[in-house]
PDB file of C-alpha atoms in Angstrom:
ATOM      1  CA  UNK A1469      -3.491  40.503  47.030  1.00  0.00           C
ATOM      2  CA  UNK A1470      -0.497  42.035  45.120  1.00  0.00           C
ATOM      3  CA  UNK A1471       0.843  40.491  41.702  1.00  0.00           C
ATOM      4  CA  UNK A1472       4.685  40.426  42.291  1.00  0.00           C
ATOM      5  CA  UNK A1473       6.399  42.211  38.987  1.00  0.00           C
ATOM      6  CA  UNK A1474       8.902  40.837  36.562  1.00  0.00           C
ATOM      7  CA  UNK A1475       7.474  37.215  36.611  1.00  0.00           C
ATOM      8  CA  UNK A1476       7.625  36.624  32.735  1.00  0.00           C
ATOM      9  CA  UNK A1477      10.779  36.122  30.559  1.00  0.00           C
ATOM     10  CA  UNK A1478      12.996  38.638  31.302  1.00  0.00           C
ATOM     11  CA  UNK A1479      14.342  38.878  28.095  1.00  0.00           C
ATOM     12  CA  UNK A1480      11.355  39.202  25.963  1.00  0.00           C
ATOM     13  CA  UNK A1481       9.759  41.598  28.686  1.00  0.00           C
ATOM     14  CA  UNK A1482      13.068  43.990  28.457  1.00  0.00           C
ATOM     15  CA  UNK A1483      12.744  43.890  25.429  1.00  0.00           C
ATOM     16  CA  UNK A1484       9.165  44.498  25.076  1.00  0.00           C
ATOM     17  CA  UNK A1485       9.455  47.594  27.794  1.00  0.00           C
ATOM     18  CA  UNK A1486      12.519  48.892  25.962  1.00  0.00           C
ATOM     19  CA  UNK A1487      11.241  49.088  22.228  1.00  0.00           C
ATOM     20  CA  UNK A1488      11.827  46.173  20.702  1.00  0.00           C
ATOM     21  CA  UNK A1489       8.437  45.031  20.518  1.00  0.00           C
ATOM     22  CA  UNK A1490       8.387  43.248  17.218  1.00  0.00           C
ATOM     23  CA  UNK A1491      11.841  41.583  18.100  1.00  0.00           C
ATOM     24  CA  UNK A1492      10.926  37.507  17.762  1.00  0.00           C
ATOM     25  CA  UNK A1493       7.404  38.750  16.940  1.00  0.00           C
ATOM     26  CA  UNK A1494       7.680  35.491  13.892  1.00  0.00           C
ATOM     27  CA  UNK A1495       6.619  38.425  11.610  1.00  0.00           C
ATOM     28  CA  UNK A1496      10.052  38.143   9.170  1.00  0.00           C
ATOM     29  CA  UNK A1497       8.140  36.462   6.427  1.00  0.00           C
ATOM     30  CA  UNK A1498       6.403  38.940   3.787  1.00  0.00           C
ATOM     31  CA  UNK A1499       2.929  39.484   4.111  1.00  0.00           C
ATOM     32  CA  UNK A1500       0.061  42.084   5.085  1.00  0.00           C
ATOM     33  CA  UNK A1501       0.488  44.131   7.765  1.00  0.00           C
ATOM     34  CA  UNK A1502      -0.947  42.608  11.385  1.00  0.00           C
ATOM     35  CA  UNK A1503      -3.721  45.068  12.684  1.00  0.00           C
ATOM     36  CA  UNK A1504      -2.806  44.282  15.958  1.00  0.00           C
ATOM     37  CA  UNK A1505       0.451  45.682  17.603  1.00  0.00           C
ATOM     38  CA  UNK A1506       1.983  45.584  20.939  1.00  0.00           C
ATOM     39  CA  UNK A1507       0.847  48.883  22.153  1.00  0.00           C
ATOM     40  CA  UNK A1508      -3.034  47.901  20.717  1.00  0.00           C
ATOM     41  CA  UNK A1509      -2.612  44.912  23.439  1.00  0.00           C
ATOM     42  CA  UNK A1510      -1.596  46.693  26.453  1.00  0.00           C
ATOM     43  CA  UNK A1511      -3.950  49.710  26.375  1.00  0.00           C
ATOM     44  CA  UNK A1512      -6.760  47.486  26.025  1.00  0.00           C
ATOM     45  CA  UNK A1513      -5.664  45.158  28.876  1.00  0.00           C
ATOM     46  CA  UNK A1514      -5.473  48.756  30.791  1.00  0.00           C
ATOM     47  CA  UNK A1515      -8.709  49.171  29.585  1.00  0.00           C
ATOM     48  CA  UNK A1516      -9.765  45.604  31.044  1.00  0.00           C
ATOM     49  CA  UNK A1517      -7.776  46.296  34.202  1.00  0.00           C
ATOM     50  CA  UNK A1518      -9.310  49.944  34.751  1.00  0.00           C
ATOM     51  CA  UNK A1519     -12.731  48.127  34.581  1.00  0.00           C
ATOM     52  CA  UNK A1520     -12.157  45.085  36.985  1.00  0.00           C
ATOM     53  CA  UNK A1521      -8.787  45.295  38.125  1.00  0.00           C
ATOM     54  CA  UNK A1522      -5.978  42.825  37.751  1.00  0.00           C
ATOM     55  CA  UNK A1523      -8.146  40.164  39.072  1.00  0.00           C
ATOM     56  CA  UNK A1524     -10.032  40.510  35.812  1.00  0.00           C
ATOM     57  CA  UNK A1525      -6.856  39.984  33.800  1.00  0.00           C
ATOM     58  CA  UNK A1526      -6.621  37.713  31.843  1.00  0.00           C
ATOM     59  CA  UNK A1527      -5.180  36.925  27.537  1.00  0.00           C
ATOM     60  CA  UNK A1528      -8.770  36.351  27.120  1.00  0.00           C
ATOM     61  CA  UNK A1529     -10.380  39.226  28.699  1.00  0.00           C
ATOM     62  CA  UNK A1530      -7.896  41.420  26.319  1.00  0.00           C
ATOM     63  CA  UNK A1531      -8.408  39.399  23.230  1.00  0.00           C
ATOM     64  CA  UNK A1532     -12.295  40.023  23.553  1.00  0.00           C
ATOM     65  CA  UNK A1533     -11.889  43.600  23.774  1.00  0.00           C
ATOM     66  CA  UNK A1534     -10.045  43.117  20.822  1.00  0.00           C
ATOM     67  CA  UNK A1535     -12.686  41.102  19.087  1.00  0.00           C
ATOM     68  CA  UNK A1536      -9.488  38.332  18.844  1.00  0.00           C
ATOM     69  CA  UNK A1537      -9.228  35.124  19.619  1.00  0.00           C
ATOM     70  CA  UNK A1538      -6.474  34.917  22.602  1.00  0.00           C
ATOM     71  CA  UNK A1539      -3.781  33.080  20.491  1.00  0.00           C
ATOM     72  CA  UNK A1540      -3.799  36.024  18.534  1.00  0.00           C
ATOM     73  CA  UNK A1541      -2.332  37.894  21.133  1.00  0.00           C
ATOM     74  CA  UNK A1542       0.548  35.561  22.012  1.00  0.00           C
ATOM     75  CA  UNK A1543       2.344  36.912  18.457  1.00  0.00           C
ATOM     76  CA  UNK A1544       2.717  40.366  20.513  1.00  0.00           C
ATOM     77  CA  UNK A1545       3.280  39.612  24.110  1.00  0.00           C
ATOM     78  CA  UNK A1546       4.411  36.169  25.386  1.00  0.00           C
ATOM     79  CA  UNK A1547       1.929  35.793  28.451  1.00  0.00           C
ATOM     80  CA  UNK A1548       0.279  37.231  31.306  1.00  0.00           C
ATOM     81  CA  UNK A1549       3.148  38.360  33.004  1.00  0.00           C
ATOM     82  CA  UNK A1550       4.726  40.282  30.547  1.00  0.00           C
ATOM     83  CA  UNK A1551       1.701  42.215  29.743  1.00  0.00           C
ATOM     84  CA  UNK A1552       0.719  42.767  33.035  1.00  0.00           C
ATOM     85  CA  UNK A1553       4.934  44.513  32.910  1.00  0.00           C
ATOM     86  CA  UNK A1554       4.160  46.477  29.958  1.00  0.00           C
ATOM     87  CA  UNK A1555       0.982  47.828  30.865  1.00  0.00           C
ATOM     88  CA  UNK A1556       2.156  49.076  34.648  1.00  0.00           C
ATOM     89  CA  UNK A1557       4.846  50.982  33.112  1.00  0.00           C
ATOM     90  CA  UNK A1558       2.527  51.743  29.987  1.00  0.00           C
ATOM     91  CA  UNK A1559       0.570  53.845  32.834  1.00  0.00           C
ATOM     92  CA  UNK A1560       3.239  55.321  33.819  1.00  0.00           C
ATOM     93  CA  UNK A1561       4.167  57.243  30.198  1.00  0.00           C
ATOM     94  CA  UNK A1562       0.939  59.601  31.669  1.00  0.00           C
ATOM     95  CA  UNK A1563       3.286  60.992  34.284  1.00  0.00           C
ATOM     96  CA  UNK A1564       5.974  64.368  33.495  1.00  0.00           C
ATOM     97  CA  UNK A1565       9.199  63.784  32.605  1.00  0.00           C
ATOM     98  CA  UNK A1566      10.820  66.674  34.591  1.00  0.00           C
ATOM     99  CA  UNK A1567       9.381  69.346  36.815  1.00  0.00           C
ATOM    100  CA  UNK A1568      10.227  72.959  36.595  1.00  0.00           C
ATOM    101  CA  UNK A1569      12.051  74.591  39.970  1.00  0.00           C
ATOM    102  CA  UNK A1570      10.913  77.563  38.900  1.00  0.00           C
ATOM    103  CA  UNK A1571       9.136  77.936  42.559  1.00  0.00           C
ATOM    104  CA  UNK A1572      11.732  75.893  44.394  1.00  0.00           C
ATOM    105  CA  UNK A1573      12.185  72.110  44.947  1.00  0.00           C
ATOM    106  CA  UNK A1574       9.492  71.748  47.219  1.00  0.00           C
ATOM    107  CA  UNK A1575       6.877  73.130  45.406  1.00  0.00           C
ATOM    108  CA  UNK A1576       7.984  70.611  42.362  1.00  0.00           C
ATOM    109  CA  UNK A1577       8.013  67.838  45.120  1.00  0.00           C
ATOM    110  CA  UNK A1578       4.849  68.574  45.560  1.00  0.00           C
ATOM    111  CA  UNK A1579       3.653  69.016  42.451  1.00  0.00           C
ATOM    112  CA  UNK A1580       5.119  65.424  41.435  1.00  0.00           C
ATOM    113  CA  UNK A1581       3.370  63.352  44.873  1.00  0.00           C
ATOM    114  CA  UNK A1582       0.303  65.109  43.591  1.00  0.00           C
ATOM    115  CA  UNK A1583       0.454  63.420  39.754  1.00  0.00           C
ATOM    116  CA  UNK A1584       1.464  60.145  41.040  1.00  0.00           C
ATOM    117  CA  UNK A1585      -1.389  60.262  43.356  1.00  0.00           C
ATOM    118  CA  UNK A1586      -3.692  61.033  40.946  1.00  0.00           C
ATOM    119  CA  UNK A1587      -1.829  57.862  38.309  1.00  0.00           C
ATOM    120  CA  UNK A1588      -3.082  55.717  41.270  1.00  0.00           C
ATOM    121  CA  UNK A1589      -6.327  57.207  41.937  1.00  0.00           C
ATOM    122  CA  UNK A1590      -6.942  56.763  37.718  1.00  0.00           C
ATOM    123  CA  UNK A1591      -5.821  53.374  37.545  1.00  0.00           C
ATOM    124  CA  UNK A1592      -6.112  51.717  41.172  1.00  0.00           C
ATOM    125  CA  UNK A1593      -4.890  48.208  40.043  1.00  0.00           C
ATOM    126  CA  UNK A1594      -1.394  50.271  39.843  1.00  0.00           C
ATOM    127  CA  UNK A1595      -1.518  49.260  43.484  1.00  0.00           C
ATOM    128  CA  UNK A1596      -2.158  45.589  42.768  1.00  0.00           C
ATOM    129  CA  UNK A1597       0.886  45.070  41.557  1.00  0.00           C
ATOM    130  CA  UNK A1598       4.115  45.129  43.955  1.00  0.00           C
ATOM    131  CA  UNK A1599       6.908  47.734  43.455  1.00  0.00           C
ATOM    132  CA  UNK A1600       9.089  45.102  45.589  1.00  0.00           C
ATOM    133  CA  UNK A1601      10.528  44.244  42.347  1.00  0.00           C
ATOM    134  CA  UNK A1602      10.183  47.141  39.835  1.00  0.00           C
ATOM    135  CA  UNK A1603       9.037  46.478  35.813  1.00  0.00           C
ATOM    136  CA  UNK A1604      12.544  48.139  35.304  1.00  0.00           C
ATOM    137  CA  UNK A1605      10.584  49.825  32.023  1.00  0.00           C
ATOM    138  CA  UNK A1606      11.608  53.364  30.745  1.00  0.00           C
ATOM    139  CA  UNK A1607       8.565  54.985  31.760  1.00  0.00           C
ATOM    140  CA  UNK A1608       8.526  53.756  35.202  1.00  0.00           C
ATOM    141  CA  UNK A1609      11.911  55.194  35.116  1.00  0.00           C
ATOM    142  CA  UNK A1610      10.905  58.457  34.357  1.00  0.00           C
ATOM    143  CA  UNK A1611       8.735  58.903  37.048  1.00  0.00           C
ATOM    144  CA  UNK A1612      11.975  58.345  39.443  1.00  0.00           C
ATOM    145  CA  UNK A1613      14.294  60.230  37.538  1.00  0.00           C
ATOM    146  CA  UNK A1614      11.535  63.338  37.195  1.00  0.00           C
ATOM    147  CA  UNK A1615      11.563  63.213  41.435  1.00  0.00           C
ATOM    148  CA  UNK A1616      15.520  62.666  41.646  1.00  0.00           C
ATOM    149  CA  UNK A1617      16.480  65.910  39.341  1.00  0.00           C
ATOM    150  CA  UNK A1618      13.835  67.662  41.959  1.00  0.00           C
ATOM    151  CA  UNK A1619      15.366  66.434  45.110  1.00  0.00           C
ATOM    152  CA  UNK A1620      19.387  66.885  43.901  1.00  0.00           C
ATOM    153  CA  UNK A1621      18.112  70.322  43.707  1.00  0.00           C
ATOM    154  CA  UNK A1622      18.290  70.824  47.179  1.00  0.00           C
ATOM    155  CA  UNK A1623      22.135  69.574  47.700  1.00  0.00           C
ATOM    156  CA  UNK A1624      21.853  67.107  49.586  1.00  0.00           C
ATOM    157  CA  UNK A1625      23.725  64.002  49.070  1.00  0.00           C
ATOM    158  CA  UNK A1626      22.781  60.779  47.465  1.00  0.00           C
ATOM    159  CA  UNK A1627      22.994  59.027  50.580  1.00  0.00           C
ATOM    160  CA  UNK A1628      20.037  60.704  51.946  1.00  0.00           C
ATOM    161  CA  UNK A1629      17.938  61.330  48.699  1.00  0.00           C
ATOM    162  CA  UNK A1630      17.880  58.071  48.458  1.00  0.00           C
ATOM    163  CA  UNK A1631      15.751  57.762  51.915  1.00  0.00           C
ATOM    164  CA  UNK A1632      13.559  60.680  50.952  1.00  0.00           C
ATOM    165  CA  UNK A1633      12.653  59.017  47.821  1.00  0.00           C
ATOM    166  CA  UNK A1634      11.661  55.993  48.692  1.00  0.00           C
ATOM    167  CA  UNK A1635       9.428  57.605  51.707  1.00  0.00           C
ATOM    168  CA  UNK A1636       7.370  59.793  49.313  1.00  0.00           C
ATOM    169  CA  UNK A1637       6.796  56.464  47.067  1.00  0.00           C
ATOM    170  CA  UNK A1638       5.778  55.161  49.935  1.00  0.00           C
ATOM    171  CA  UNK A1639       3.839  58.046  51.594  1.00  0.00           C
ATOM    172  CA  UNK A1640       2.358  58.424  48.171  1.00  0.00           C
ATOM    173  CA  UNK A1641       1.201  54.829  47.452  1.00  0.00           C
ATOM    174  CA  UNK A1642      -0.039  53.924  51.077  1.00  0.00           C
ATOM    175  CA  UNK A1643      -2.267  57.330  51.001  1.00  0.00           C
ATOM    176  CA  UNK A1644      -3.333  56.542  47.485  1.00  0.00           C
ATOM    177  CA  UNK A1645      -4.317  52.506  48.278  1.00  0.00           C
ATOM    178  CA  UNK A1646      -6.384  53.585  51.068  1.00  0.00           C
ATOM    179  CA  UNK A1647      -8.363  56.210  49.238  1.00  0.00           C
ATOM    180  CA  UNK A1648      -8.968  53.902  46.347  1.00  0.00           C
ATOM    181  CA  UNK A1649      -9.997  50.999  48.784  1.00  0.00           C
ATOM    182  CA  UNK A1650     -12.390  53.723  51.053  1.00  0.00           C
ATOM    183  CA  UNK A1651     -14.320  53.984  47.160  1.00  0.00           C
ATOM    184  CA  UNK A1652     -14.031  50.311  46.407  1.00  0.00           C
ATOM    185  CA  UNK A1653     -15.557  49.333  49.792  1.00  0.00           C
ATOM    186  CA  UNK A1654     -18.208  51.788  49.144  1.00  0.00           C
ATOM    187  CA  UNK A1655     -18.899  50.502  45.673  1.00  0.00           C
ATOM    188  CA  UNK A1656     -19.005  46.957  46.682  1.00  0.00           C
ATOM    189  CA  UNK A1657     -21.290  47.282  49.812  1.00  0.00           C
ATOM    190  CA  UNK A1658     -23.181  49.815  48.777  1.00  0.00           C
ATOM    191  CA  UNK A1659     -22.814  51.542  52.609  1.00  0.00           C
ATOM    192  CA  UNK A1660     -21.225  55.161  52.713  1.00  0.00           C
ATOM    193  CA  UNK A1661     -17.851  55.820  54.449  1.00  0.00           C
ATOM    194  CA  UNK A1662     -19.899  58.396  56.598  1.00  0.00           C
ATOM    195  CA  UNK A1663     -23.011  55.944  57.180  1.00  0.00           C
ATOM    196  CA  UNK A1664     -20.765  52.521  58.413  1.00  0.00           C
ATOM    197  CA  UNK A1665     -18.344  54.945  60.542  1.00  0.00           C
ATOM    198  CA  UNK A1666     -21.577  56.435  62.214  1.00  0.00           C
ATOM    199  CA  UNK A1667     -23.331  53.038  62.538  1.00  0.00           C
ATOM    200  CA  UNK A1668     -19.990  51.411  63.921  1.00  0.00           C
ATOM    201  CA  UNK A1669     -19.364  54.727  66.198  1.00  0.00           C
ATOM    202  CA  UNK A1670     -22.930  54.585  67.798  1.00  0.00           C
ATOM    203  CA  UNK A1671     -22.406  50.430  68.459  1.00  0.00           C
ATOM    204  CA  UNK A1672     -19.098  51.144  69.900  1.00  0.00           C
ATOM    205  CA  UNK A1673     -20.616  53.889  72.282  1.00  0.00           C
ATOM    206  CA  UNK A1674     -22.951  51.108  73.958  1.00  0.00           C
ATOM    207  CA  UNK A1675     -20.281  48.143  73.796  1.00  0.00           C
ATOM    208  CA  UNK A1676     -17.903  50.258  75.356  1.00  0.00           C
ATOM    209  CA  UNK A1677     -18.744  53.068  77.150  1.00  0.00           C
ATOM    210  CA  UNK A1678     -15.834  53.429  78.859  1.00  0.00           C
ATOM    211  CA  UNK A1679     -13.690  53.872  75.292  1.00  0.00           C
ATOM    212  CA  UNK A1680     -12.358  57.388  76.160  1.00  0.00           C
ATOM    213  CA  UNK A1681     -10.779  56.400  79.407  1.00  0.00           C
ATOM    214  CA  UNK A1682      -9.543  53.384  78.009  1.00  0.00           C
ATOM    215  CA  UNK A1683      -7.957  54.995  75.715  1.00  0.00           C
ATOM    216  CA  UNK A1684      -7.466  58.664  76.167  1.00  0.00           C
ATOM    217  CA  UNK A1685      -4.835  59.260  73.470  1.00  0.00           C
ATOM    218  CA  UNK A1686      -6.022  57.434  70.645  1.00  0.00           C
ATOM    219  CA  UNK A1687      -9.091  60.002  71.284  1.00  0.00           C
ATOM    220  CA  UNK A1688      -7.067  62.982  71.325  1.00  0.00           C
ATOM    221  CA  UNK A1689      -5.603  61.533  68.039  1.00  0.00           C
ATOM    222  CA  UNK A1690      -8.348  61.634  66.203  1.00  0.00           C
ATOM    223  CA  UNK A1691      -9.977  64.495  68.011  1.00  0.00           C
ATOM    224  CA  UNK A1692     -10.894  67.663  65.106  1.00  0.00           C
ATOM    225  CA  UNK A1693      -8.882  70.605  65.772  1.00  0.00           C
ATOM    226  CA  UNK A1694     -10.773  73.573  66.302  1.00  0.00           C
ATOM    227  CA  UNK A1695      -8.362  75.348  64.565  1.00  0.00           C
ATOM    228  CA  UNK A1696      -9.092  73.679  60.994  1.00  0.00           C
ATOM    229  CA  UNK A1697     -12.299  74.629  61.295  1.00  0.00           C
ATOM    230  CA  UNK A1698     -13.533  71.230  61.769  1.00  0.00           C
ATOM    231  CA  UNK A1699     -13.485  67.993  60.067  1.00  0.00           C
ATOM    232  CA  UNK A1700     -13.397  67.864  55.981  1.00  0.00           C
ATOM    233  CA  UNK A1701     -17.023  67.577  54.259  1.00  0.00           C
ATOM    234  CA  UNK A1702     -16.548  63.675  53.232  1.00  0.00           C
ATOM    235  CA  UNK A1703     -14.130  60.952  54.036  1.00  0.00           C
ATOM    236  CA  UNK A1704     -12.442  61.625  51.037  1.00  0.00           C
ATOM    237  CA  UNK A1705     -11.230  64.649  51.671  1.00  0.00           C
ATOM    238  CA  UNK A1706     -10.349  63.890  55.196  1.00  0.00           C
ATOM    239  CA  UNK A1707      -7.728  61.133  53.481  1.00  0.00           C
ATOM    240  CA  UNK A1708      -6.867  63.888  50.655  1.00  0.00           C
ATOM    241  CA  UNK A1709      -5.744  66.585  54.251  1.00  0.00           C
ATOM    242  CA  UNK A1710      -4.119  63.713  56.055  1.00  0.00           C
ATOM    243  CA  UNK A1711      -2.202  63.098  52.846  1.00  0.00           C
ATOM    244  CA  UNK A1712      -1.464  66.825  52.612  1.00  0.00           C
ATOM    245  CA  UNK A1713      -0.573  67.127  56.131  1.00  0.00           C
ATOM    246  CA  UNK A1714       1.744  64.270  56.156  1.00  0.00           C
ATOM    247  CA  UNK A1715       3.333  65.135  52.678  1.00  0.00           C
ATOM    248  CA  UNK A1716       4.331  69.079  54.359  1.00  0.00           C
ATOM    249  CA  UNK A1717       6.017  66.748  57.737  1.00  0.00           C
ATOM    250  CA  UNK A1718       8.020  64.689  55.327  1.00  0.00           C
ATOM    251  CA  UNK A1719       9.287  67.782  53.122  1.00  0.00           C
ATOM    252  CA  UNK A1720       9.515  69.482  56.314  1.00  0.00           C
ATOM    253  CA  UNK A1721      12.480  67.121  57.343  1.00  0.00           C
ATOM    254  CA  UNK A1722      13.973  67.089  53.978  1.00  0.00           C
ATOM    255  CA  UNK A1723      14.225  70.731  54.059  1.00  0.00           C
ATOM    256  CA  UNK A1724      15.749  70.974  57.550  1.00  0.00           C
ATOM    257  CA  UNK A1725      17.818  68.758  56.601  1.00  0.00           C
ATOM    258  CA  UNK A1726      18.730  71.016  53.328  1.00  0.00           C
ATOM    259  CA  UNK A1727      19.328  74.126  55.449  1.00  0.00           C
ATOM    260  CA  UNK A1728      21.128  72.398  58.381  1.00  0.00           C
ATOM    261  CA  UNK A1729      23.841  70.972  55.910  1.00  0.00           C
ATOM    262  CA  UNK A1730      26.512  73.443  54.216  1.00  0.00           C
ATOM    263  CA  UNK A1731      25.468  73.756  50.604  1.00  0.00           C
ATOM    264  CA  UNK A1732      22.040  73.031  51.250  1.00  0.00           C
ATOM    265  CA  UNK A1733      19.362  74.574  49.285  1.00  0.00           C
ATOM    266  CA  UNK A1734      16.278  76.465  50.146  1.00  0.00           C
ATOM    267  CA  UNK A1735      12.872  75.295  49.147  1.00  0.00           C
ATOM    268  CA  UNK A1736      12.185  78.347  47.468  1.00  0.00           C
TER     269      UNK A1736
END
C-alpha cells in the first residue's frame, strides 16, 4: 500500500525540506550543543526504511538506531509524516543535478531513466510512497529539473515536454516497482522467479490444454524472438530488456516528434 506524501504540517515540513531545519527547533536558550541533528534523523530512518521498508517506520524504530529515546527525536522533526517527507527527497540528493548533451539529448535521457532506476532499485520503499502529491523538497526537484534541461534540448515545446516527462517517471517507476517486487516475492517465499513460473507453466499446460488456441496472441506476445537470441539468463534481466526496449519506443516518439517539428533537434 502507498503512503500518500505531504501529510504532516506543511509549514514545518517546507521548512524542514528547504533548510531551515533548526527553525522552532526550542533550541534558542544557551546550552551544549544537541548531538542529534535533523539530517542524523532522516538517514537513519533511511537506514530503518532500506531494512524493512516504510512499513517498518516508525519514531521509535529511528530513535533505537539512534540509541534515543523517541521524544528525543520530536526536537528535530515534528512526526512521522514529515520525516517520512524529508527522507524521500533526502534519497533523492543521490541523483545528478544536470546531465551533459555532450552525446545528444537522448543519450542523457537515457542516462538519467537509468539513475533513477537504480535510486529505486537502492531504496525500494521510494515506491511506497505516492508521487500523486510530490514532497515539493529541493532535491526531488532536482531530479525534474536535471530531465527538463535534457528534454528542452530537443526544441520542443513545453506543451509536449510536459507529456514526455511525466511518461518516463512513469515508465521508470512502474519498471522499477515490478523488479523490486519480482526480488521481494522471491525473498519472502523463498521460490525462484524461474522455479514458480515453471511450476505454474507446467499446471497451466494440464488445466488448459487448449491455452494457445484460446488465446493465440497473448502467445505470440510473449513468444522469444529468434532474433534476440533467445530469452535473457534470469527474470531479472528479462524486466531490465523490457525496460530497455520500452524506454528506446518512448524516446523513439519524442524524437519523431523532435524532427517532424521545425526547430526540432536531433538526438545526437
Amino acid at each position: 500500500m502507498s503512503i500518500i506524501a505531504g501529510q504532516g504540517d506543511a509549514a514545518r515540513s517546507l521548512a524542514l525540506l528547504w533548510g531551515e531545519a533548526e527553525a522552532g527547533s526550542g533550541r534558542a536558550a544557551p546550552g551544549p550543543k544537541p548531538a542529534l541533528s535533523v539530517a542524523a534523523v532522516v538517514a537513519a530512518g533511511i537506514e530503518v526504511a532500506d531494512e524493512g521498508g516504510v512499513t517498518a517506520l516508525s519514531m521509535r524504530a529511528v530513535a533505537d538506531r539512534l540509541g534515543r529515546s523517541s521524544m528525543a527525536l520530536y526536537t528535530y522533526v515534528p512526526g512521522k509524516a514529515e520525516l517520512v517527507d524529508l527522507m524521500y527527497d533526502r534519497a533523492h540528493a543521490e541523483l545528478p543535478g544536470a546531465y551533459p548533451l555532450d552525446e545528444g539529448w537522448r543519450a542523457a535521457a537515457t542516462a538519467w531513466a537509468a539513475d533513477l532506476r537504480a535510486l529505486y532499485l537502492r531504496h525500494p520503499w521510494l515506491l511506497q510512497v505516492s508521487y500523486a502529491r510530490p514532497v515539493l523538497g529541493p532535491c526531488e526537484q532536482r531530479v525534474m529539473e536535471a530531465l527538463a534541461g535534457v528534454l528542452f534540448a530537443t526544441g520542443l515545446p513545453a506543451s509536449t515536454l510536459r507529456a514526455a516527462a511525466a511518461s518516463l517517471f512513469d515508465l521508470v517507476r512502474g519498471g522499477a516497482r515490478t523488479r523490486a517486487e519480482a526480488r521481494l516475492a522471491a525473498a519472502a517465499t523463498g521460490v525462484a522467479d524461474t522455479e514458480w513460473w515453471a511450476e505454474r507453466a507446467a499446471r497451466l499446460g494440464e488445466v488448459a490444454p487448449d491455452f494457445a488456441e484460446r488465446f493465440p496472441l497473448s502467445v505470440r506476445l510473449s513468444a522469444e524472438d529468434a532474433e534476440t537470441g533467445g530469452a535473457p539468463a534470469s527474470w531479472e534481466e528479462r524486466m531490465d530488456a523490457t525496460h530497455a526496449a520500452g524506454l528506446a519506443l518512448l524516446l523513439d516518439g519524442v524524437e519523431a516528434a523532435a524532427e517532424g517539428r521545425p526547430g526540432g533537434v536531433s538526438p545526437r
